[in-house]
XYZ file of N, CA and C in Angstrom:
444
model
N 0.747 -1.141 0.034
C -0.031 0.141 0.126
C 0.772 1.137 0.007
N 0.614 2.329 -0.984
C 1.442 3.390 -0.963
C 1.093 4.336 0.174
N 1.850 5.264 0.374
C 1.516 6.475 1.461
C 0.216 6.896 1.118
N -0.136 7.343 0.042
C -1.279 8.016 -0.385
C -2.433 7.027 0.088
N -2.229 5.818 -0.572
C -3.702 5.087 -0.190
C -3.815 4.785 1.280
N -2.636 4.671 2.004
C -2.576 4.649 3.587
C -3.428 5.842 4.216
N -3.065 6.987 3.873
C -3.670 8.064 4.313
C -5.107 8.181 3.831
N -5.333 7.789 2.971
C -6.911 7.558 2.646
C -7.553 6.842 3.556
N -6.989 5.950 4.381
C -7.864 5.062 5.088
C -7.394 5.297 6.506
N -6.812 6.405 6.846
C -6.334 6.972 8.163
C -7.790 7.217 8.834
N -7.823 6.468 10.269
C -8.990 6.752 11.124
C -10.416 5.935 10.636
N -10.072 4.791 9.871
C -11.103 4.153 9.410
C -12.105 3.600 10.365
N -11.659 3.241 11.717
C -12.480 3.002 12.630
C -13.300 4.143 13.347
N -12.781 5.439 13.053
C -13.305 6.653 13.850
C -12.525 7.102 15.019
N -11.119 6.515 14.981
C -10.889 6.847 16.430
C -10.136 8.372 16.445
N -9.837 8.845 15.337
C -9.185 10.012 15.223
C -10.196 11.266 15.395
N -11.587 10.962 15.243
C -12.612 11.922 15.401
C -13.808 11.570 16.481
N -13.218 10.317 17.155
C -14.232 10.045 18.150
C -15.533 9.008 17.993
N -16.067 8.492 18.946
C -16.817 7.459 18.806
C -18.098 8.119 18.167
N -18.392 8.945 18.037
C -19.846 9.543 17.469
C -19.698 9.259 15.976
N -18.453 9.593 15.483
C -18.319 9.529 13.866
C -18.290 7.868 13.292
N -17.765 7.039 14.597
C -17.737 5.719 14.224
C -19.128 5.098 14.172
N -19.941 5.512 15.188
C -21.115 5.294 15.183
C -21.983 5.649 13.862
N -21.722 6.898 13.498
C -22.318 7.370 12.081
C -21.994 6.396 11.096
N -20.725 6.001 11.012
C -20.429 5.139 9.734
C -20.928 3.966 9.916
N -21.081 3.441 10.964
C -21.704 2.030 11.154
C -23.182 2.074 10.813
N -23.975 3.138 11.294
C -25.182 3.398 11.045
C -25.458 3.645 9.547
N -24.462 4.440 8.872
C -24.672 4.521 7.280
C -24.636 3.352 6.724
N -23.562 2.526 7.055
C -23.487 1.142 6.644
C -24.321 0.125 6.854
N -24.975 0.209 8.037
C -25.788 -0.803 8.525
C -27.213 -0.611 8.523
N -27.540 0.614 8.536
C -29.148 0.932 8.646
C -29.667 0.934 7.402
N -30.516 -0.079 6.905
C -31.408 -0.146 5.747
C -32.236 1.261 5.743
N -32.768 1.607 7.066
C -33.546 2.540 6.799
C -32.957 3.909 6.242
N -31.721 4.229 6.984
C -31.020 5.361 6.668
C -30.842 5.406 5.097
N -30.013 4.424 4.677
C -29.773 4.118 3.251
C -31.010 4.160 2.275
N -32.157 3.768 2.673
C -33.423 3.730 1.939
C -33.594 5.292 1.879
N -33.729 5.917 2.917
C -34.091 7.413 3.109
C -33.041 8.341 2.027
N -31.718 8.141 2.033
C -30.864 8.776 1.406
C -31.149 8.395 -0.192
N -31.413 7.108 -0.520
C -31.731 6.594 -1.766
C -32.997 7.526 -2.215
N -34.019 7.519 -1.443
C -35.263 8.166 -1.859
C -35.167 9.669 -2.117
N -34.321 10.497 -1.315
C -33.771 11.688 -1.494
C -33.245 11.828 -3.072
N -32.384 10.795 -3.251
C -31.672 10.894 -4.758
C -32.839 10.647 -5.669
N -33.688 9.689 -5.257
C -34.662 9.419 -6.459
C -35.483 10.705 -6.823
N -35.833 11.205 -5.846
C -36.718 12.611 -5.888
C -35.751 13.586 -6.891
N -34.639 13.578 -6.449
C -33.706 14.860 -7.083
C -33.419 14.276 -8.463
N -33.671 12.782 -8.941
C -33.380 12.562 -10.351
C -34.995 13.070 -10.788
N -36.025 12.553 -10.209
C -37.295 12.968 -10.994
C -37.537 14.167 -11.271
N -36.956 15.221 -10.298
C -37.121 16.498 -10.609
C -36.049 17.090 -11.430
N -34.917 16.416 -11.671
C -33.736 16.877 -12.304
C -33.231 18.019 -11.580
N -33.177 17.803 -10.118
C -32.708 18.891 -9.412
C -31.662 18.660 -8.660
N -30.297 19.197 -8.998
C -29.157 18.932 -8.412
C -28.770 19.434 -7.156
N -29.587 20.432 -6.574
C -29.607 21.115 -5.224
C -30.014 19.776 -4.316
N -31.150 19.209 -4.676
C -31.726 18.187 -3.675
C -30.790 17.106 -3.786
N -30.006 16.624 -5.107
C -29.154 15.752 -5.294
C -27.965 15.794 -4.207
N -27.763 17.137 -3.960
C -26.542 17.570 -3.118
C -26.537 16.886 -1.615
N -27.818 17.025 -1.090
C -28.115 16.596 0.204
C -27.521 15.256 0.663
N -27.978 13.978 0.083
C -27.448 12.904 0.309
C -25.849 12.901 0.018
N -25.345 13.299 -1.128
C -24.092 13.275 -1.398
C -23.315 13.924 -0.146
N -23.787 14.994 0.097
C -23.015 15.728 1.416
C -22.998 14.922 2.370
N -23.957 14.257 2.921
C -24.189 13.560 4.341
C -23.082 12.386 4.049
N -23.170 11.554 2.772
C -22.231 10.545 2.651
C -20.759 10.965 2.532
N -20.436 12.048 1.889
C -19.326 12.518 1.808
C -18.511 13.018 3.161
N -19.608 13.749 3.962
C -19.014 13.994 5.188
C -18.751 12.627 6.029
N -19.604 11.907 5.936
C -19.391 10.563 6.893
C -17.938 9.894 6.381
N -17.726 9.688 5.066
C -16.530 9.136 4.431
C -15.352 9.968 4.736
N -15.395 11.190 4.814
C -14.065 11.941 5.176
C -13.722 12.043 6.755
N -15.015 11.967 7.617
C -14.653 11.847 8.977
C -14.321 10.373 9.395
N -14.468 9.413 8.644
C -14.364 8.050 8.889
C -13.189 7.326 8.076
N -12.648 7.996 7.104
C -11.290 7.462 6.792
C -11.154 7.325 5.142
N -12.468 7.295 4.679
C -12.326 7.099 3.083
C -12.317 8.446 2.354
N -11.126 8.951 2.714
C -10.871 10.498 2.237
C -11.362 10.694 0.902
N -10.751 10.099 -0.002
C -10.621 10.695 -1.433
C -12.079 10.595 -1.990
N -12.818 9.403 -1.679
C -14.260 9.407 -2.124
C -15.100 10.487 -1.516
N -14.786 10.761 -0.077
C -15.716 11.800 0.620
C -15.187 13.159 0.183
N -14.198 13.486 -0.236
C -13.677 14.763 -0.858
C -14.531 14.782 -2.149
N -14.287 13.669 -2.940
C -15.059 13.898 -4.302
C -16.462 14.115 -4.300
N -17.145 13.615 -3.278
C -18.719 13.711 -2.987
C -18.737 15.498 -2.654
N -17.951 15.740 -1.736
C -18.281 17.135 -1.175
C -17.758 18.037 -2.062
N -16.855 17.903 -2.934
C -16.546 18.831 -3.970
C -17.949 18.956 -5.032
N -18.617 18.005 -5.211
C -19.551 18.292 -5.902
C -20.814 18.781 -5.097
N -21.223 18.383 -4.051
C -22.199 18.903 -3.282
C -22.129 20.204 -2.482
N -20.927 20.434 -2.006
C -21.048 21.951 -1.370
C -21.419 23.051 -2.206
N -20.740 23.072 -3.364
C -21.663 24.336 -4.160
C -23.056 24.345 -4.631
N -23.658 23.178 -4.561
C -25.006 22.927 -4.751
C -25.650 23.403 -3.512
N -25.281 23.148 -2.315
C -25.945 23.481 -1.286
C -25.844 24.922 -1.055
N -24.652 25.587 -1.356
C -24.443 27.058 -1.294
C -25.628 27.801 -2.290
N -25.974 27.244 -3.268
C -26.946 27.815 -4.028
C -28.119 27.802 -3.571
N -28.285 26.870 -2.711
C -29.795 26.451 -1.794
C -29.818 27.771 -0.693
N -28.815 28.469 -0.560
C -28.644 29.417 0.532
C -28.779 28.570 1.960
N -28.291 27.352 1.896
C -28.266 26.368 3.137
C -26.829 26.853 3.749
N -26.593 27.984 4.288
C -25.299 28.434 4.914
C -24.814 27.723 5.940
N -25.579 26.893 6.696
C -25.284 26.221 7.663
C -24.657 24.728 7.274
N -25.642 24.267 6.374
C -25.171 23.078 5.861
C -23.978 23.058 4.857
N -23.906 24.097 3.943
C -22.848 24.142 3.110
C -21.508 24.503 3.734
N -21.641 25.377 4.760
C -20.395 25.625 5.471
C -19.951 24.567 6.402
N -20.829 23.568 6.863
C -20.286 22.505 7.413
C -19.567 21.519 6.272
N -20.267 21.200 5.274
C -19.844 20.316 4.212
C -18.184 20.909 3.783
N -18.248 22.454 3.674
C -17.064 22.815 3.350
C -15.926 22.585 4.452
N -16.439 22.539 5.718
C -15.365 22.402 6.926
C -14.867 20.821 6.612
N -15.743 19.969 6.316
C -15.597 18.449 6.211
C -14.573 18.476 4.945
N -14.910 19.091 3.892
C -13.973 19.127 2.692
C -12.470 19.649 3.027
N -12.704 20.771 3.804
C -11.247 21.405 4.235
C -10.426 20.332 5.009
N -11.077 19.669 5.819
C -10.286 18.457 6.748
C -9.935 17.492 5.763
N -10.672 17.142 4.825
C -10.240 16.042 3.984
C -9.141 16.581 3.176
N -9.101 17.667 2.450
C -7.924 18.082 1.811
C -6.867 18.162 2.745
N -6.853 18.487 3.914
C -5.718 18.717 4.817
C -5.251 17.361 5.276
N -6.054 16.206 5.374
C -5.533 15.034 5.787
C -5.032 14.241 4.594
N -5.388 14.711 3.140
C -4.675 14.176 2.096
C -3.494 15.072 1.600
N -2.957 16.080 2.550
C -1.675 16.720 2.282
C -2.070 18.160 1.173
N -3.289 18.226 0.993
C -3.729 19.423 0.060
C -4.035 20.678 0.792
N -2.934 21.117 1.605
C -3.234 22.148 2.519
C -3.760 23.557 1.976
N -3.344 23.795 0.796
C -3.755 24.941 -0.035
C -5.264 24.855 -0.200
N -5.718 23.907 -0.654
C -7.131 23.732 -1.063
C -7.954 23.476 0.196
N -7.332 22.919 1.252
C -7.907 22.825 2.418
C -8.195 24.367 3.181
N -7.209 25.176 3.247
C -7.412 26.271 3.646
C -8.485 27.282 2.650
N -8.400 26.965 1.445
C -9.355 27.741 0.725
C -10.853 27.248 1.020
N -10.997 25.922 1.378
C -12.411 25.645 1.665
C -12.706 25.903 3.006
N -11.653 26.183 4.001
C -12.005 26.394 5.246
C -12.271 27.980 5.267
N -11.649 28.902 4.450
C -12.027 30.508 4.322
C -13.490 30.558 3.599
N -13.504 29.651 2.787
C -15.032 29.803 2.216
C -16.358 29.359 3.189
N -15.827 28.215 3.972
C -16.791 27.999 5.042
C -17.116 28.917 6.044
N -15.950 29.769 6.413
C -15.980 30.958 7.337
C -16.874 31.922 6.770
N -16.613 32.315 5.223
C -17.488 33.308 4.970
C -19.046 33.062 4.947
N -19.297 31.848 4.434
C -20.635 31.182 4.456
C -21.309 31.192 6.067
N -20.465 30.738 6.883
C -20.685 30.602 8.237
C -21.237 31.925 8.932
N -20.882 33.123 8.455
C -21.001 34.378 8.906
C -22.807 34.675 8.644
N -23.149 33.906 7.671
C -24.659 34.135 7.346
C -25.504 33.267 8.075
N -24.814 32.155 8.633
C -25.432 31.164 9.499
C -25.574 31.492 11.094
N -25.445 30.334 11.899
C -25.544 30.405 13.262
C -24.447 30.334 13.921
N -24.480 30.541 15.297
C -23.187 30.485 16.011
C -22.547 29.025 15.653
N -23.191 28.059 15.629
C -22.636 26.598 15.561
C -21.837 26.514 14.121
N -22.338 27.068 13.113
C -21.470 27.178 11.847
C -20.198 28.032 12.102
N -20.317 29.051 12.721
C -19.151 29.992 12.836
C -18.116 28.928 13.815
N -18.573 28.245 14.535
C -17.563 27.516 15.608
C -16.945 26.358 14.541
N -17.940 25.637 13.959
C -17.371 24.828 13.026
C -16.508 25.339 12.034
N -16.444 26.298 11.447
C -15.726 26.784 10.235
C -14.393 27.090 11.171
N -14.294 27.671 12.404
C -13.062 27.833 13.154
C -12.309 26.915 13.349
N -13.225 25.649 13.687
C -12.522 24.285 13.908
C -11.668 23.769 12.699
N -12.542 23.794 11.558
C -11.919 23.674 10.265
C -10.722 24.126 9.993
N -10.712 25.586 10.191
C -9.365 26.112 10.035
C -8.462 25.753 10.716
N -8.563 25.622 12.020
C -7.614 25.122 13.123
C -7.205 23.809 12.822
N -8.171 22.970 12.336
C -7.536 21.541 11.893
C -6.721 21.648 10.722
N -7.074 22.346 9.769
C -6.013 22.603 8.564
C -4.739 22.990 9.079
N -4.871 24.347 9.799
C -3.423 24.751 10.347
C -2.646 23.497 11.118
N -3.228 22.838 11.828
C -2.718 21.780 12.650
C -2.107 20.846 11.868
N -2.878 20.305 11.021
C -2.473 19.107 10.182
C -1.196 19.880 9.001
N -1.077 20.906 8.934
C -0.159 21.535 8.103
C 1.202 21.487 8.629
N 1.103 21.825 10.355
C 2.171 21.953 10.908
C 2.829 23.406 11.207
């Protein structure tokens, strides 16, 4: 396994992000109800030909993947879904997706992209609530910490 492949799988069990994320990963993987709900949202998006609705399940799955170690596929989903959420004016959701994207980039060693995503999250978070603002600060701190 190359270094890049290994870094894609860091934290697979959720140990670097805590037990809650491990539970989320297991829940997403093992919950037929949750998977069915996400698939139903995707079906509605296809029926309506609405990329903004399609971004919702992609952002959830992308976020879970980034925080549980499947970095590259999570980053790819978030790269597609975060701009769509922003168009929806979901400032809290898009800020959180961008924070996860920033952390994913940083964990992949793509620090400039991570910092750009964290800065964008901070700008969006200003339009959201205090939690979104705190999340964006955590995202930026994480990028800086991983950069060293």
